[in-house]
Amino acid sequence: MFDPTIYENLKVVFEGAVYDLDLDGQIVVVHRSDLIDLASMSRSYLIRFRMKDGRSWAELRLSAELLDMAGEKLEWRNVLPGCRLELVFGLTLRNPVTACKNIQDIMEQIWGRDTTIIQTLSFRYGDDGSRCHNEIGVIFERKIGESQVADIPDLLEHAVATLRQLEPYNMEE
């Protein structure tokens, strides 16, 4: 009998929880990807969603490396298997200097001051820089496993709350 890995179990739970929110009409799933990298023998899954009438998006990224999967399957005692989780939010800003400070405050209020929040700004060459794309990463420093499954609804609730708070800053046309 096939025994799924931590990665596969978490992926199924995340995907089901996100699609339940989509079915309830709270969000709209706009992209999904499930990849196996044969060069590094790693797995990655992402699912992107936005509010029904929103333009800002959230992307949940789950990944597992070869060492995690091999350690789990071969039951190595010196390897703590698990997955990496990252949430990324995206929106287009005008006046990024002011907006980014406000966004940082929102992110810290929702996710806590101990969570690593990284804002990455980009704009097209030739533009004046007054309008730019902001990708906001919420980085979880530790691996997650099946013992965190009960936290997934709260995590997604925080993601939806974050989208609601970020939407007024989105100036995409």
PDB file of C-alpha atoms in Angstrom:
ATOM      1  CA  MET A   1       0.000   0.000   0.000  1.00  0.00           C
ATOM      2  CA  PHE A   2       1.286   3.479  -0.910  1.00  0.00           C
ATOM      3  CA  ASP A   3       1.953   5.731   2.069  1.00  0.00           C
ATOM      4  CA  PRO A   4       1.774   9.428   1.096  1.00  0.00           C
ATOM      5  CA  THR A   5       4.502  11.777   2.238  1.00  0.00           C
ATOM      6  CA  ILE A   6       4.073  14.751   4.552  1.00  0.00           C
ATOM      7  CA  TYR A   7       4.258  16.970   1.458  1.00  0.00           C
ATOM      8  CA  GLU A   8       1.457  15.114  -0.319  1.00  0.00           C
ATOM      9  CA  ASN A   9      -0.786  15.121   2.747  1.00  0.00           C
ATOM     10  CA  LEU A  10      -0.277  18.847   3.371  1.00  0.00           C
ATOM     11  CA  LYS A  11      -0.804  19.668  -0.302  1.00  0.00           C
ATOM     12  CA  VAL A  12      -4.169  17.872  -0.318  1.00  0.00           C
ATOM     13  CA  VAL A  13      -5.304  19.635   2.863  1.00  0.00           C
ATOM     14  CA  PHE A  14      -4.198  23.089   1.635  1.00  0.00           C
ATOM     15  CA  GLU A  15      -5.770  22.570  -1.770  1.00  0.00           C
ATOM     16  CA  GLY A  16      -9.046  21.363  -0.268  1.00  0.00           C
ATOM     17  CA  ALA A  17      -9.207  24.245   2.211  1.00  0.00           C
ATOM     18  CA  VAL A  18      -8.516  26.855  -0.486  1.00  0.00           C
ATOM     19  CA  TYR A  19     -11.072  25.365  -2.873  1.00  0.00           C
ATOM     20  CA  ASP A  20     -13.631  25.280  -0.026  1.00  0.00           C
ATOM     21  CA  LEU A  21     -13.162  29.055   0.332  1.00  0.00           C
ATOM     22  CA  ASP A  22     -13.564  29.370  -3.439  1.00  0.00           C
ATOM     23  CA  LEU A  23     -16.754  27.285  -3.332  1.00  0.00           C
ATOM     24  CA  ASP A  24     -18.092  29.477  -0.500  1.00  0.00           C
ATOM     25  CA  GLY A  25     -17.530  32.540  -2.704  1.00  0.00           C
ATOM     26  CA  GLN A  26     -14.984  34.169  -0.386  1.00  0.00           C
ATOM     27  CA  ILE A  27     -12.112  33.925  -2.896  1.00  0.00           C
ATOM     28  CA  VAL A  28     -11.427  32.968  -6.497  1.00  0.00           C
ATOM     29  CA  VAL A  29      -8.603  30.555  -7.349  1.00  0.00           C
ATOM     30  CA  VAL A  30      -6.719  32.032 -10.308  1.00  0.00           C
ATOM     31  CA  HIS A  31      -3.680  29.732 -10.666  1.00  0.00           C
ATOM     32  CA  ARG A  32      -2.323  26.449  -9.422  1.00  0.00           C
ATOM     33  CA  SER A  33       0.944  24.578 -10.013  1.00  0.00           C
ATOM     34  CA  ASP A  34       2.251  21.214  -8.793  1.00  0.00           C
ATOM     35  CA  LEU A  35       5.828  20.555  -9.869  1.00  0.00           C
ATOM     36  CA  ILE A  36       8.470  17.879  -9.506  1.00  0.00           C
ATOM     37  CA  ASP A  37      11.993  19.162 -10.155  1.00  0.00           C
ATOM     38  CA  LEU A  38      13.894  16.175 -11.505  1.00  0.00           C
ATOM     39  CA  ALA A  39      17.244  17.975 -11.254  1.00  0.00           C
ATOM     40  CA  SER A  40      16.999  18.479  -7.494  1.00  0.00           C
ATOM     41  CA  MET A  41      14.344  15.826  -6.820  1.00  0.00           C
ATOM     42  CA  SER A  42      12.197  18.361  -4.986  1.00  0.00           C
ATOM     43  CA  ARG A  43       8.468  19.039  -5.025  1.00  0.00           C
ATOM     44  CA  SER A  44       6.661  22.341  -5.022  1.00  0.00           C
ATOM     45  CA  TYR A  45       3.020  23.310  -5.015  1.00  0.00           C
ATOM     46  CA  LEU A  46       1.482  26.732  -5.278  1.00  0.00           C
ATOM     47  CA  ILE A  47      -2.051  27.983  -5.399  1.00  0.00           C
ATOM     48  CA  ARG A  48      -2.911  31.624  -6.108  1.00  0.00           C
ATOM     49  CA  PHE A  49      -6.190  33.281  -5.221  1.00  0.00           C
ATOM     50  CA  ARG A  50      -7.761  36.709  -4.864  1.00  0.00           C
ATOM     51  CA  MET A  51     -10.905  38.189  -3.395  1.00  0.00           C
ATOM     52  CA  LYS A  52     -13.944  37.803  -5.643  1.00  0.00           C
ATOM     53  CA  ASP A  53     -13.881  41.456  -6.742  1.00  0.00           C
ATOM     54  CA  GLY A  54     -10.246  42.114  -5.853  1.00  0.00           C
ATOM     55  CA  ARG A  55      -7.065  42.576  -7.824  1.00  0.00           C
ATOM     56  CA  SER A  56      -4.516  41.844  -5.105  1.00  0.00           C
ATOM     57  CA  TRP A  57      -3.549  38.186  -4.936  1.00  0.00           C
ATOM     58  CA  ALA A  58      -2.241  35.712  -2.414  1.00  0.00           C
ATOM     59  CA  GLU A  59      -0.116  32.701  -3.258  1.00  0.00           C
ATOM     60  CA  LEU A  60       0.497  29.795  -0.937  1.00  0.00           C
ATOM     61  CA  ARG A  61       3.793  28.000  -1.698  1.00  0.00           C
ATOM     62  CA  LEU A  62       4.554  24.574  -0.253  1.00  0.00           C
ATOM     63  CA  SER A  63       7.816  22.751  -0.979  1.00  0.00           C
ATOM     64  CA  ALA A  64       9.820  19.722   0.091  1.00  0.00           C
ATOM     65  CA  GLU A  65      13.430  18.891  -0.693  1.00  0.00           C
ATOM     66  CA  LEU A  66      14.960  15.505  -1.440  1.00  0.00           C
ATOM     67  CA  LEU A  67      16.468  15.281   2.047  1.00  0.00           C
ATOM     68  CA  ASP A  68      13.033  15.780   3.631  1.00  0.00           C
ATOM     69  CA  MET A  69      11.360  13.131   1.497  1.00  0.00           C
ATOM     70  CA  ALA A  70      14.215  10.612   1.708  1.00  0.00           C
ATOM     71  CA  GLY A  71      14.561  11.129   5.452  1.00  0.00           C
ATOM     72  CA  GLU A  72      10.854  10.505   5.893  1.00  0.00           C
ATOM     73  CA  LYS A  73      10.641   7.434   3.642  1.00  0.00           C
ATOM     74  CA  LEU A  74      13.864   5.867   4.928  1.00  0.00           C
ATOM     75  CA  GLU A  75      13.120   6.882   8.530  1.00  0.00           C
ATOM     76  CA  TRP A  76      16.488   8.514   9.110  1.00  0.00           C
ATOM     77  CA  ARG A  77      16.867   9.482  12.753  1.00  0.00           C
ATOM     78  CA  ASN A  78      19.059  12.509  12.083  1.00  0.00           C
ATOM     79  CA  VAL A  79      16.612  14.175   9.644  1.00  0.00           C
ATOM     80  CA  LEU A  80      13.521  16.083  10.744  1.00  0.00           C
ATOM     81  CA  PRO A  81      11.276  15.801   7.676  1.00  0.00           C
ATOM     82  CA  GLY A  82       8.773  18.459   6.799  1.00  0.00           C
ATOM     83  CA  CYS A  83       7.840  21.113   4.270  1.00  0.00           C
ATOM     84  CA  ARG A  84       8.620  24.764   3.752  1.00  0.00           C
ATOM     85  CA  LEU A  85       5.656  27.119   3.644  1.00  0.00           C
ATOM     86  CA  GLU A  86       5.633  30.629   2.274  1.00  0.00           C
ATOM     87  CA  LEU A  87       2.787  33.033   1.614  1.00  0.00           C
ATOM     88  CA  VAL A  88       3.247  35.757  -0.986  1.00  0.00           C
ATOM     89  CA  PHE A  89       0.875  38.635  -1.640  1.00  0.00           C
ATOM     90  CA  GLY A  90       1.005  40.792  -4.762  1.00  0.00           C
ATOM     91  CA  LEU A  91      -0.380  44.187  -5.708  1.00  0.00           C
ATOM     92  CA  THR A  92       0.439  47.285  -7.738  1.00  0.00           C
ATOM     93  CA  LEU A  93       1.206  50.479  -5.811  1.00  0.00           C
ATOM     94  CA  ARG A  94       1.395  54.170  -6.441  1.00  0.00           C
ATOM     95  CA  ASN A  95       3.666  56.142  -4.118  1.00  0.00           C
ATOM     96  CA  PRO A  96       5.442  53.067  -2.745  1.00  0.00           C
ATOM     97  CA  VAL A  97       7.438  54.942  -0.094  1.00  0.00           C
ATOM     98  CA  THR A  98       4.309  55.780   1.884  1.00  0.00           C
ATOM     99  CA  ALA A  99       2.328  52.666   0.979  1.00  0.00           C
ATOM    100  CA  CYS A 100       5.088  50.183   1.931  1.00  0.00           C
ATOM    101  CA  LYS A 101       5.341  51.541   5.480  1.00  0.00           C
ATOM    102  CA  ASN A 102       1.558  51.220   5.900  1.00  0.00           C
ATOM    103  CA  ILE A 103       1.617  47.725   4.381  1.00  0.00           C
ATOM    104  CA  GLN A 104       4.415  46.678   6.741  1.00  0.00           C
ATOM    105  CA  ASP A 105       2.280  47.823   9.689  1.00  0.00           C
ATOM    106  CA  ILE A 106      -0.735  45.856   8.363  1.00  0.00           C
ATOM    107  CA  MET A 107       1.351  42.730   7.844  1.00  0.00           C
ATOM    108  CA  GLU A 108       2.871  42.901  11.327  1.00  0.00           C
ATOM    109  CA  GLN A 109      -0.566  43.472  12.852  1.00  0.00           C
ATOM    110  CA  ILE A 110      -2.031  40.394  11.132  1.00  0.00           C
ATOM    111  CA  TRP A 111       0.988  38.046  11.140  1.00  0.00           C
ATOM    112  CA  GLY A 112       2.857  39.272  14.236  1.00  0.00           C
ATOM    113  CA  ARG A 113       6.083  41.166  14.670  1.00  0.00           C
ATOM    114  CA  ASP A 114       8.118  37.961  14.990  1.00  0.00           C
ATOM    115  CA  THR A 115       7.197  36.796  11.478  1.00  0.00           C
ATOM    116  CA  THR A 116       9.628  37.690   8.694  1.00  0.00           C
ATOM    117  CA  ILE A 117       7.913  40.011   6.204  1.00  0.00           C
ATOM    118  CA  ILE A 118       9.784  40.863   3.000  1.00  0.00           C
ATOM    119  CA  GLN A 119       8.496  43.435   0.522  1.00  0.00           C
ATOM    120  CA  THR A 120      10.065  43.323  -2.940  1.00  0.00           C
ATOM    121  CA  LEU A 121       9.328  46.203  -5.312  1.00  0.00           C
ATOM    122  CA  SER A 122       9.736  46.143  -9.080  1.00  0.00           C
ATOM    123  CA  PHE A 123       8.855  48.400 -11.986  1.00  0.00           C
ATOM    124  CA  ARG A 124       9.417  48.493 -15.708  1.00  0.00           C
ATOM    125  CA  TYR A 125      12.502  50.166 -17.053  1.00  0.00           C
ATOM    126  CA  GLY A 126      11.519  53.513 -18.476  1.00  0.00           C
ATOM    127  CA  ASP A 127       8.685  54.074 -16.005  1.00  0.00           C
ATOM    128  CA  ASP A 128       9.172  56.834 -13.465  1.00  0.00           C
ATOM    129  CA  GLY A 129       8.882  54.433 -10.503  1.00  0.00           C
ATOM    130  CA  SER A 130       5.777  56.080  -9.072  1.00  0.00           C
ATOM    131  CA  ARG A 131       3.862  52.904  -9.894  1.00  0.00           C
ATOM    132  CA  CYS A 132       5.396  49.558  -9.029  1.00  0.00           C
ATOM    133  CA  HIS A 133       4.586  45.955  -8.246  1.00  0.00           C
ATOM    134  CA  ASN A 134       4.943  44.866  -4.628  1.00  0.00           C
ATOM    135  CA  GLU A 135       5.387  41.213  -3.669  1.00  0.00           C
ATOM    136  CA  ILE A 136       5.082  40.714   0.056  1.00  0.00           C
ATOM    137  CA  GLY A 137       6.483  37.482   1.424  1.00  0.00           C
ATOM    138  CA  VAL A 138       5.435  36.022   4.753  1.00  0.00           C
ATOM    139  CA  ILE A 139       8.268  33.657   5.620  1.00  0.00           C
ATOM    140  CA  PHE A 140       7.859  30.877   8.147  1.00  0.00           C
ATOM    141  CA  GLU A 141      11.302  30.006   9.485  1.00  0.00           C
ATOM    142  CA  ARG A 142      10.576  26.419  10.481  1.00  0.00           C
ATOM    143  CA  LYS A 143       9.365  23.399   8.573  1.00  0.00           C
ATOM    144  CA  ILE A 144       5.772  22.338   8.946  1.00  0.00           C
ATOM    145  CA  GLY A 145       4.360  18.846   9.175  1.00  0.00           C
ATOM    146  CA  GLU A 146       1.105  17.026   9.631  1.00  0.00           C
ATOM    147  CA  SER A 147       0.861  18.214  13.233  1.00  0.00           C
ATOM    148  CA  GLN A 148       0.098  21.723  11.870  1.00  0.00           C
ATOM    149  CA  VAL A 149      -2.919  20.622   9.782  1.00  0.00           C
ATOM    150  CA  ALA A 150      -5.308  22.039  12.386  1.00  0.00           C
ATOM    151  CA  ASP A 151      -3.689  25.484  11.879  1.00  0.00           C
ATOM    152  CA  ILE A 152      -4.482  25.629   8.146  1.00  0.00           C
ATOM    153  CA  PRO A 153      -7.986  27.185   8.464  1.00  0.00           C
ATOM    154  CA  ASP A 154      -6.579  29.961  10.692  1.00  0.00           C
ATOM    155  CA  LEU A 155      -3.684  30.547   8.289  1.00  0.00           C
ATOM    156  CA  LEU A 156      -6.100  30.908   5.366  1.00  0.00           C
ATOM    157  CA  GLU A 157      -8.357  33.166   7.425  1.00  0.00           C
ATOM    158  CA  HIS A 158      -5.325  35.404   8.044  1.00  0.00           C
ATOM    159  CA  ALA A 159      -4.516  35.322   4.305  1.00  0.00           C
ATOM    160  CA  VAL A 160      -8.053  36.431   3.394  1.00  0.00           C
ATOM    161  CA  ALA A 161      -7.933  39.175   6.056  1.00  0.00           C
ATOM    162  CA  THR A 162      -4.594  40.304   4.602  1.00  0.00           C
ATOM    163  CA  LEU A 163      -6.070  40.510   1.094  1.00  0.00           C
ATOM    164  CA  ARG A 164      -8.951  42.630   2.405  1.00  0.00           C
ATOM    165  CA  GLN A 165      -6.496  45.014   4.104  1.00  0.00           C
ATOM    166  CA  LEU A 166      -4.184  45.226   1.073  1.00  0.00           C
ATOM    167  CA  GLU A 167      -6.874  45.805  -1.555  1.00  0.00           C
ATOM    168  CA  PRO A 168      -7.239  49.583  -0.934  1.00  0.00           C
ATOM    169  CA  TYR A 169      -3.506  49.956  -1.725  1.00  0.00           C
ATOM    170  CA  ASN A 170      -3.825  48.178  -5.089  1.00  0.00           C
ATOM    171  CA  MET A 171      -3.751  50.714  -7.894  1.00  0.00           C
ATOM    172  CA  GLU A 172      -3.715  48.261 -10.799  1.00  0.00           C
ATOM    173  CA  GLU A 173      -5.747  49.480 -13.704  1.00  0.00           C
TER     174      GLU A 173
END
